[in-house]
């Protein structure tokens, strides 16, 4: 059975996400600028890269390797087409993380934005263990309203996502990564329309900090 993300058109996803009533592409773009610039690393794996929002902030003087991972091959094709300037360091991999975390590459930084919601805490923990990054930066959506998908002309494109969606909680995600040796180093919030907010949680491998276990 196909994962719902394999059937959602990139145009529907992006047109929904950039609506004034949603504003997620715009906000995420600026948050990703900070994610890419904020760590002393030369490699990054972006899980759930979709159409590559934020990749314009990749500095080729800093990064030697950028991995883009997604389940939808058409999304990855769009990434290659949109960012030819980083083609020599960009490698896109079509993976179903629910089944193929063991195929993830190693990278110093792991970025996962609006991704954990669709694979769950346990699968994300496996993904982090496989990538074995020094730093993890993820953005989750917290919903204060009744619906986790904002109303829009494109809303029915996402009807089947209920099959794979998991409601997120900051504390649960923090505990999930703490269980495999990652310490929370920063937490930021970005308010959105429709009673939603983006929460960025940044972690560092304890072995990288020489911090004692708590």
mmCIF file of N, CA, C and O in Angstrom, residues 11-84:
data_model
loop_
_atom_site.group_PDB
_atom_site.id
_atom_site.type_symbol
_atom_site.label_atom_id
_atom_site.label_comp_id
_atom_site.label_asym_id
_atom_site.label_seq_id
_atom_site.Cartn_x
_atom_site.Cartn_y
_atom_site.Cartn_z
ATOM 1 N N UNK A 11 2.761 20.547 -6.060
ATOM 2 C CA UNK A 11 2.093 21.842 -6.257
ATOM 3 C C UNK A 11 0.971 22.042 -5.241
ATOM 4 O O UNK A 11 0.809 23.143 -4.697
ATOM 5 N N UNK A 12 0.189 21.001 -4.957
ATOM 6 C CA UNK A 12 -0.871 21.114 -3.952
ATOM 7 C C UNK A 12 -0.276 21.379 -2.571
ATOM 8 O O UNK A 12 -0.768 22.225 -1.817
ATOM 9 N N UNK A 13 0.779 20.636 -2.233
ATOM 10 C CA UNK A 13 1.418 20.799 -0.928
ATOM 11 C C UNK A 13 1.980 22.212 -0.758
ATOM 12 O O UNK A 13 1.706 22.895 0.239
ATOM 13 N N UNK A 14 2.735 22.678 -1.737
ATOM 14 C CA UNK A 14 3.377 23.985 -1.605
ATOM 15 C C UNK A 14 2.372 25.131 -1.689
ATOM 16 O O UNK A 14 2.501 26.124 -0.951
ATOM 17 N N UNK A 15 1.371 25.008 -2.568
ATOM 18 C CA UNK A 15 0.374 26.074 -2.665
ATOM 19 C C UNK A 15 -0.435 26.191 -1.375
ATOM 20 O O UNK A 15 -0.812 27.296 -0.968
ATOM 21 N N UNK A 16 -0.700 25.074 -0.747
ATOM 22 C CA UNK A 16 -1.376 25.104 0.555
ATOM 23 C C UNK A 16 -0.483 25.745 1.617
ATOM 24 O O UNK A 16 -0.912 26.633 2.354
ATOM 25 N N UNK A 17 0.773 25.311 1.669
ATOM 26 C CA UNK A 17 1.681 25.730 2.740
ATOM 27 C C UNK A 17 2.046 27.211 2.679
ATOM 28 O O UNK A 17 2.419 27.794 3.700
ATOM 29 N N UNK A 18 1.948 27.828 1.511
ATOM 30 C CA UNK A 18 2.346 29.231 1.397
ATOM 31 C C UNK A 18 1.172 30.207 1.450
ATOM 32 O O UNK A 18 1.376 31.428 1.367
ATOM 33 N N UNK A 19 -0.053 29.698 1.607
ATOM 34 C CA UNK A 19 -1.207 30.583 1.740
ATOM 35 C C UNK A 19 -1.044 31.526 2.928
ATOM 36 O O UNK A 19 -0.416 31.171 3.938
ATOM 37 N N UNK A 20 -1.608 32.723 2.844
ATOM 38 C CA UNK A 20 -1.537 33.673 3.952
ATOM 39 C C UNK A 20 -2.180 33.119 5.220
ATOM 40 O O UNK A 20 -1.815 33.513 6.334
ATOM 41 N N UNK A 21 -3.113 32.210 5.062
ATOM 42 C CA UNK A 21 -3.787 31.601 6.210
ATOM 43 C C UNK A 21 -3.001 30.446 6.816
ATOM 44 O O UNK A 21 -3.383 29.897 7.849
ATOM 45 N N UNK A 22 -1.895 30.072 6.162
ATOM 46 C CA UNK A 22 -1.067 28.958 6.638
ATOM 47 C C UNK A 22 0.346 29.443 6.973
ATOM 48 O O UNK A 22 0.856 29.229 8.071
ATOM 49 N N UNK A 23 1.027 30.044 5.996
ATOM 50 C CA UNK A 23 2.321 30.711 6.191
ATOM 51 C C UNK A 23 3.445 29.792 6.675
ATOM 52 O O UNK A 23 4.375 30.224 7.333
ATOM 53 N N UNK A 24 3.367 28.520 6.318
ATOM 54 C CA UNK A 24 4.396 27.614 6.828
ATOM 55 C C UNK A 24 5.650 27.610 5.964
ATOM 56 O O UNK A 24 6.762 27.519 6.503
ATOM 57 N N UNK A 25 5.513 27.681 4.662
ATOM 58 C CA UNK A 25 6.708 27.697 3.815
ATOM 59 C C UNK A 25 7.574 28.907 4.137
ATOM 60 O O UNK A 25 8.798 28.804 4.269
ATOM 61 N N UNK A 26 6.948 30.067 4.286
ATOM 62 C CA UNK A 26 7.690 31.297 4.555
ATOM 63 C C UNK A 26 8.406 31.228 5.911
ATOM 64 O O UNK A 26 9.586 31.575 6.025
ATOM 65 N N UNK A 27 7.687 30.801 6.933
ATOM 66 C CA UNK A 27 8.276 30.726 8.263
ATOM 67 C C UNK A 27 9.358 29.651 8.337
ATOM 68 O O UNK A 27 10.416 29.860 8.936
ATOM 69 N N UNK A 28 9.085 28.514 7.730
ATOM 70 C CA UNK A 28 10.068 27.437 7.756
ATOM 71 C C UNK A 28 11.335 27.830 7.024
ATOM 72 O O UNK A 28 12.444 27.450 7.428
ATOM 73 N N UNK A 29 11.203 28.587 5.950
ATOM 74 C CA UNK A 29 12.373 28.990 5.181
ATOM 75 C C UNK A 29 13.349 29.770 6.060
ATOM 76 O O UNK A 29 14.560 29.511 6.036
ATOM 77 N N UNK A 30 12.834 30.709 6.822
ATOM 78 C CA UNK A 30 13.707 31.496 7.676
ATOM 79 C C UNK A 30 14.262 30.681 8.837
ATOM 80 O O UNK A 30 15.413 30.865 9.250
ATOM 81 N N UNK A 31 13.467 29.758 9.350
ATOM 82 C CA UNK A 31 13.948 28.890 10.423
ATOM 83 C C UNK A 31 15.041 27.959 9.901
ATOM 84 O O UNK A 31 16.030 27.676 10.593
ATOM 85 N N UNK A 32 14.905 27.510 8.660
ATOM 86 C CA UNK A 32 15.920 26.622 8.086
ATOM 87 C C UNK A 32 17.231 27.355 7.828
ATOM 88 O O UNK A 32 18.312 26.753 7.916
ATOM 89 N N UNK A 33 17.149 28.625 7.539
ATOM 90 C CA UNK A 33 18.366 29.420 7.401
ATOM 91 C C UNK A 33 19.200 29.315 8.677
ATOM 92 O O UNK A 33 20.414 29.091 8.648
ATOM 93 N N UNK A 34 18.524 29.435 9.817
ATOM 94 C CA UNK A 34 19.206 29.298 11.094
ATOM 95 C C UNK A 34 19.706 27.888 11.340
ATOM 96 O O UNK A 34 20.799 27.701 11.902
ATOM 97 N N UNK A 35 18.941 26.902 10.914
ATOM 98 C CA UNK A 35 19.377 25.516 11.089
ATOM 99 C C UNK A 35 20.660 25.236 10.309
ATOM 100 O O UNK A 35 21.590 24.619 10.831
ATOM 101 N N UNK A 36 20.720 25.675 9.066
ATOM 102 C CA UNK A 36 21.888 25.403 8.226
ATOM 103 C C UNK A 36 23.109 26.209 8.646
ATOM 104 O O UNK A 36 24.240 25.767 8.457
ATOM 105 N N UNK A 37 22.882 27.393 9.181
ATOM 106 C CA UNK A 37 23.998 28.275 9.533
ATOM 107 C C UNK A 37 24.477 28.102 10.972
ATOM 108 O O UNK A 37 25.563 28.560 11.318
ATOM 109 N N UNK A 38 23.697 27.417 11.797
ATOM 110 C CA UNK A 38 23.939 27.461 13.242
ATOM 111 C C UNK A 38 24.918 26.465 13.817
ATOM 112 O O UNK A 38 25.186 26.502 15.018
ATOM 113 N N UNK A 39 25.465 25.576 12.986
ATOM 114 C CA UNK A 39 26.293 24.506 13.545
ATOM 115 C C UNK A 39 27.611 24.362 12.794
ATOM 116 O O UNK A 39 27.658 24.550 11.582
ATOM 117 N N UNK A 40 28.683 23.998 13.497
ATOM 118 C CA UNK A 40 29.993 23.814 12.868
ATOM 119 C C UNK A 40 30.085 22.438 12.212
ATOM 120 O O UNK A 40 30.740 21.514 12.713
ATOM 121 N N UNK A 41 29.394 22.278 11.077
ATOM 122 C CA UNK A 41 29.325 20.985 10.395
ATOM 123 C C UNK A 41 29.614 21.177 8.909
ATOM 124 O O UNK A 41 29.532 22.287 8.380
ATOM 125 N N UNK A 42 29.917 20.087 8.243
ATOM 126 C CA UNK A 42 30.147 20.136 6.792
ATOM 127 C C UNK A 42 29.231 19.186 6.035
ATOM 128 O O UNK A 42 29.296 19.107 4.809
ATOM 129 N N UNK A 43 28.370 18.460 6.765
ATOM 130 C CA UNK A 43 27.413 17.565 6.103
ATOM 131 C C UNK A 43 26.075 17.638 6.824
ATOM 132 O O UNK A 43 26.014 17.814 8.040
ATOM 133 N N UNK A 44 24.997 17.497 6.032
ATOM 134 C CA UNK A 44 23.651 17.570 6.601
ATOM 135 C C UNK A 44 22.748 16.589 5.865
ATOM 136 O O UNK A 44 22.862 16.407 4.649
ATOM 137 N N UNK A 45 21.866 15.939 6.614
ATOM 138 C CA UNK A 45 20.816 15.103 6.042
ATOM 139 C C UNK A 45 19.484 15.751 6.375
ATOM 140 O O UNK A 45 19.185 15.994 7.554
ATOM 141 N N UNK A 46 18.712 16.062 5.339
ATOM 142 C CA UNK A 46 17.402 16.688 5.523
ATOM 143 C C UNK A 46 16.340 15.628 5.261
ATOM 144 O O UNK A 46 16.155 15.180 4.126
ATOM 145 N N UNK A 47 15.639 15.223 6.319
ATOM 146 C CA UNK A 47 14.598 14.212 6.195
ATOM 147 C C UNK A 47 13.271 14.883 5.858
ATOM 148 O O UNK A 47 12.884 15.858 6.496
ATOM 149 N N UNK A 48 12.571 14.336 4.865
ATOM 150 C CA UNK A 48 11.326 14.953 4.434
ATOM 151 C C UNK A 48 11.585 16.273 3.734
ATOM 152 O O UNK A 48 10.996 17.294 4.051
ATOM 153 N N UNK A 49 12.443 16.232 2.727
ATOM 154 C CA UNK A 49 12.911 17.471 2.096
ATOM 155 C C UNK A 49 11.864 18.105 1.192
ATOM 156 O O UNK A 49 11.959 19.291 0.860
ATOM 157 N N UNK A 50 10.850 17.322 0.781
ATOM 158 C CA UNK A 50 9.789 17.825 -0.114
ATOM 159 C C UNK A 50 10.407 18.479 -1.352
ATOM 160 O O UNK A 50 11.230 17.875 -2.019
ATOM 161 N N UNK A 51 10.054 19.736 -1.628
ATOM 162 C CA UNK A 51 10.573 20.396 -2.820
ATOM 163 C C UNK A 51 11.857 21.164 -2.598
ATOM 164 O O UNK A 51 12.320 21.886 -3.492
ATOM 165 N N UNK A 52 12.447 21.026 -1.409
ATOM 166 C CA UNK A 52 13.736 21.659 -1.155
ATOM 167 C C UNK A 52 13.669 23.045 -0.550
ATOM 168 O O UNK A 52 14.679 23.774 -0.558
ATOM 169 N N UNK A 53 12.520 23.428 0.001
ATOM 170 C CA UNK A 53 12.423 24.726 0.666
ATOM 171 C C UNK A 53 13.579 24.913 1.647
ATOM 172 O O UNK A 53 13.850 24.041 2.463
ATOM 173 N N UNK A 54 14.285 26.035 1.539
ATOM 174 C CA UNK A 54 15.380 26.346 2.448
ATOM 175 C C UNK A 54 16.764 26.044 1.919
ATOM 176 O O UNK A 54 17.761 26.537 2.457
ATOM 177 N N UNK A 55 16.852 25.249 0.856
ATOM 178 C CA UNK A 55 18.181 24.861 0.368
ATOM 179 C C UNK A 55 18.969 26.025 -0.226
ATOM 180 O O UNK A 55 20.186 25.926 -0.394
ATOM 181 N N UNK A 56 18.293 27.130 -0.527
ATOM 182 C CA UNK A 56 19.037 28.295 -1.014
ATOM 183 C C UNK A 56 19.969 28.854 0.055
ATOM 184 O O UNK A 56 20.867 29.647 -0.238
ATOM 185 N N UNK A 57 19.780 28.433 1.303
ATOM 186 C CA UNK A 57 20.630 28.904 2.396
ATOM 187 C C UNK A 57 21.870 28.017 2.608
ATOM 188 O O UNK A 57 22.651 28.276 3.529
ATOM 189 N N UNK A 58 22.026 26.990 1.792
ATOM 190 C CA UNK A 58 23.215 26.142 1.892
ATOM 191 C C UNK A 58 24.425 26.893 1.359
ATOM 192 O O UNK A 58 24.433 27.368 0.223
ATOM 193 N N UNK A 59 25.454 27.017 2.183
ATOM 194 C CA UNK A 59 26.696 27.690 1.820
ATOM 195 C C UNK A 59 27.710 26.641 1.361
ATOM 196 O O UNK A 59 28.160 25.808 2.153
ATOM 197 N N UNK A 60 28.076 26.680 0.092
ATOM 198 C CA UNK A 60 29.007 25.687 -0.441
ATOM 199 C C UNK A 60 30.422 25.855 0.112
ATOM 200 O O UNK A 60 31.241 24.937 -0.008
ATOM 201 N N UNK A 61 30.716 26.987 0.692
ATOM 202 C CA UNK A 61 32.002 27.149 1.356
ATOM 203 C C UNK A 61 32.036 26.408 2.689
ATOM 204 O O UNK A 61 33.111 26.176 3.241
ATOM 205 N N UNK A 62 30.862 26.046 3.181
ATOM 206 C CA UNK A 62 30.755 25.351 4.467
ATOM 207 C C UNK A 62 30.462 23.867 4.284
ATOM 208 O O UNK A 62 31.090 23.015 4.917
ATOM 209 N N UNK A 63 29.494 23.561 3.418
ATOM 210 C CA UNK A 63 29.027 22.178 3.285
ATOM 211 C C UNK A 63 29.735 21.439 2.154
ATOM 212 O O UNK A 63 29.884 21.945 1.058
ATOM 213 N N UNK A 64 30.138 20.216 2.474
ATOM 214 C CA UNK A 64 30.717 19.330 1.467
ATOM 215 C C UNK A 64 29.705 18.300 0.967
ATOM 216 O O UNK A 64 29.870 17.739 -0.112
ATOM 217 N N UNK A 65 28.641 18.056 1.781
ATOM 218 C CA UNK A 65 27.641 17.065 1.393
ATOM 219 C C UNK A 65 26.281 17.435 1.962
ATOM 220 O O UNK A 65 26.167 17.763 3.153
ATOM 221 N N UNK A 66 25.272 17.383 1.107
ATOM 222 C CA UNK A 66 23.890 17.619 1.504
ATOM 223 C C UNK A 66 23.057 16.445 1.008
ATOM 224 O O UNK A 66 23.017 16.171 -0.194
ATOM 225 N N UNK A 67 22.426 15.745 1.936
ATOM 226 C CA UNK A 67 21.530 14.653 1.582
ATOM 227 C C UNK A 67 20.080 15.127 1.713
ATOM 228 O O UNK A 67 19.704 15.721 2.727
ATOM 229 N N UNK A 68 19.288 14.857 0.698
ATOM 230 C CA UNK A 68 17.861 15.133 0.763
ATOM 231 C C UNK A 68 17.097 13.825 0.697
ATOM 232 O O UNK A 68 17.250 13.055 -0.248
ATOM 233 N N UNK A 69 16.291 13.561 1.717
ATOM 234 C CA UNK A 69 15.584 12.286 1.800
ATOM 235 C C UNK A 69 14.085 12.533 1.761
ATOM 236 O O UNK A 69 13.569 13.398 2.499
ATOM 237 N N UNK A 70 13.394 11.794 0.911
ATOM 238 C CA UNK A 70 11.940 11.877 0.865
ATOM 239 C C UNK A 70 11.385 10.587 0.276
ATOM 240 O O UNK A 70 12.097 9.851 -0.417
ATOM 241 N N UNK A 71 10.118 10.337 0.541
ATOM 242 C CA UNK A 71 9.464 9.139 0.031
ATOM 243 C C UNK A 71 8.930 9.346 -1.380
ATOM 244 O O UNK A 71 8.673 8.388 -2.099
ATOM 245 N N UNK A 72 8.772 10.601 -1.784
ATOM 246 C CA UNK A 72 8.152 10.926 -3.066
ATOM 247 C C UNK A 72 9.230 11.260 -4.102
ATOM 248 O O UNK A 72 9.933 12.263 -3.986
ATOM 249 N N UNK A 73 9.355 10.418 -5.117
ATOM 250 C CA UNK A 73 10.420 10.603 -6.107
ATOM 251 C C UNK A 73 10.229 11.867 -6.936
ATOM 252 O O UNK A 73 11.204 12.474 -7.399
ATOM 253 N N UNK A 74 8.982 12.309 -7.107
ATOM 254 C CA UNK A 74 8.733 13.536 -7.862
ATOM 255 C C UNK A 74 9.205 14.753 -7.077
ATOM 256 O O UNK A 74 9.680 15.731 -7.669
ATOM 257 N N UNK A 75 9.085 14.709 -5.762
ATOM 258 C CA UNK A 75 9.612 15.791 -4.939
ATOM 259 C C UNK A 75 11.123 15.897 -5.125
ATOM 260 O O UNK A 75 11.677 16.992 -5.278
ATOM 261 N N UNK A 76 11.791 14.762 -5.109
ATOM 262 C CA UNK A 76 13.252 14.752 -5.224
ATOM 263 C C UNK A 76 13.700 15.218 -6.600
ATOM 264 O O UNK A 76 14.720 15.911 -6.724
ATOM 265 N N UNK A 77 12.947 14.866 -7.610
ATOM 266 C CA UNK A 77 13.245 15.350 -8.955
ATOM 267 C C UNK A 77 13.180 16.871 -8.991
ATOM 268 O O UNK A 77 14.038 17.533 -9.608
ATOM 269 N N UNK A 78 12.181 17.443 -8.314
ATOM 270 C CA UNK A 78 12.039 18.905 -8.258
ATOM 271 C C UNK A 78 13.210 19.546 -7.519
ATOM 272 O O UNK A 78 13.678 20.626 -7.899
ATOM 273 N N UNK A 79 13.702 18.883 -6.479
ATOM 274 C CA UNK A 79 14.845 19.416 -5.732
ATOM 275 C C UNK A 79 16.058 19.558 -6.645
ATOM 276 O O UNK A 79 16.731 20.595 -6.666
ATOM 277 N N UNK A 80 16.352 18.519 -7.400
ATOM 278 C CA UNK A 80 17.485 18.574 -8.327
ATOM 279 C C UNK A 80 17.309 19.690 -9.358
ATOM 280 O O UNK A 80 18.261 20.404 -9.697
ATOM 281 N N UNK A 81 16.092 19.831 -9.860
ATOM 282 C CA UNK A 81 15.829 20.846 -10.883
ATOM 283 C C UNK A 81 15.936 22.261 -10.332
ATOM 284 O O UNK A 81 16.384 23.178 -11.022
ATOM 285 N N UNK A 82 15.548 22.446 -9.091
ATOM 286 C CA UNK A 82 15.495 23.785 -8.503
ATOM 287 C C UNK A 82 16.843 24.270 -7.980
ATOM 288 O O UNK A 82 17.062 25.474 -7.852
ATOM 289 N N UNK A 83 17.731 23.341 -7.655
ATOM 290 C CA UNK A 83 18.990 23.754 -7.012
ATOM 291 C C UNK A 83 20.205 23.206 -7.751
ATOM 292 O O UNK A 83 21.049 22.505 -7.170
ATOM 293 N N UNK A 84 20.342 23.549 -9.038
ATOM 294 C CA UNK A 84 21.507 23.065 -9.795
ATOM 295 C C UNK A 84 22.825 23.631 -9.270
ATOM 296 O O UNK A 84 23.882 23.042 -9.501
#
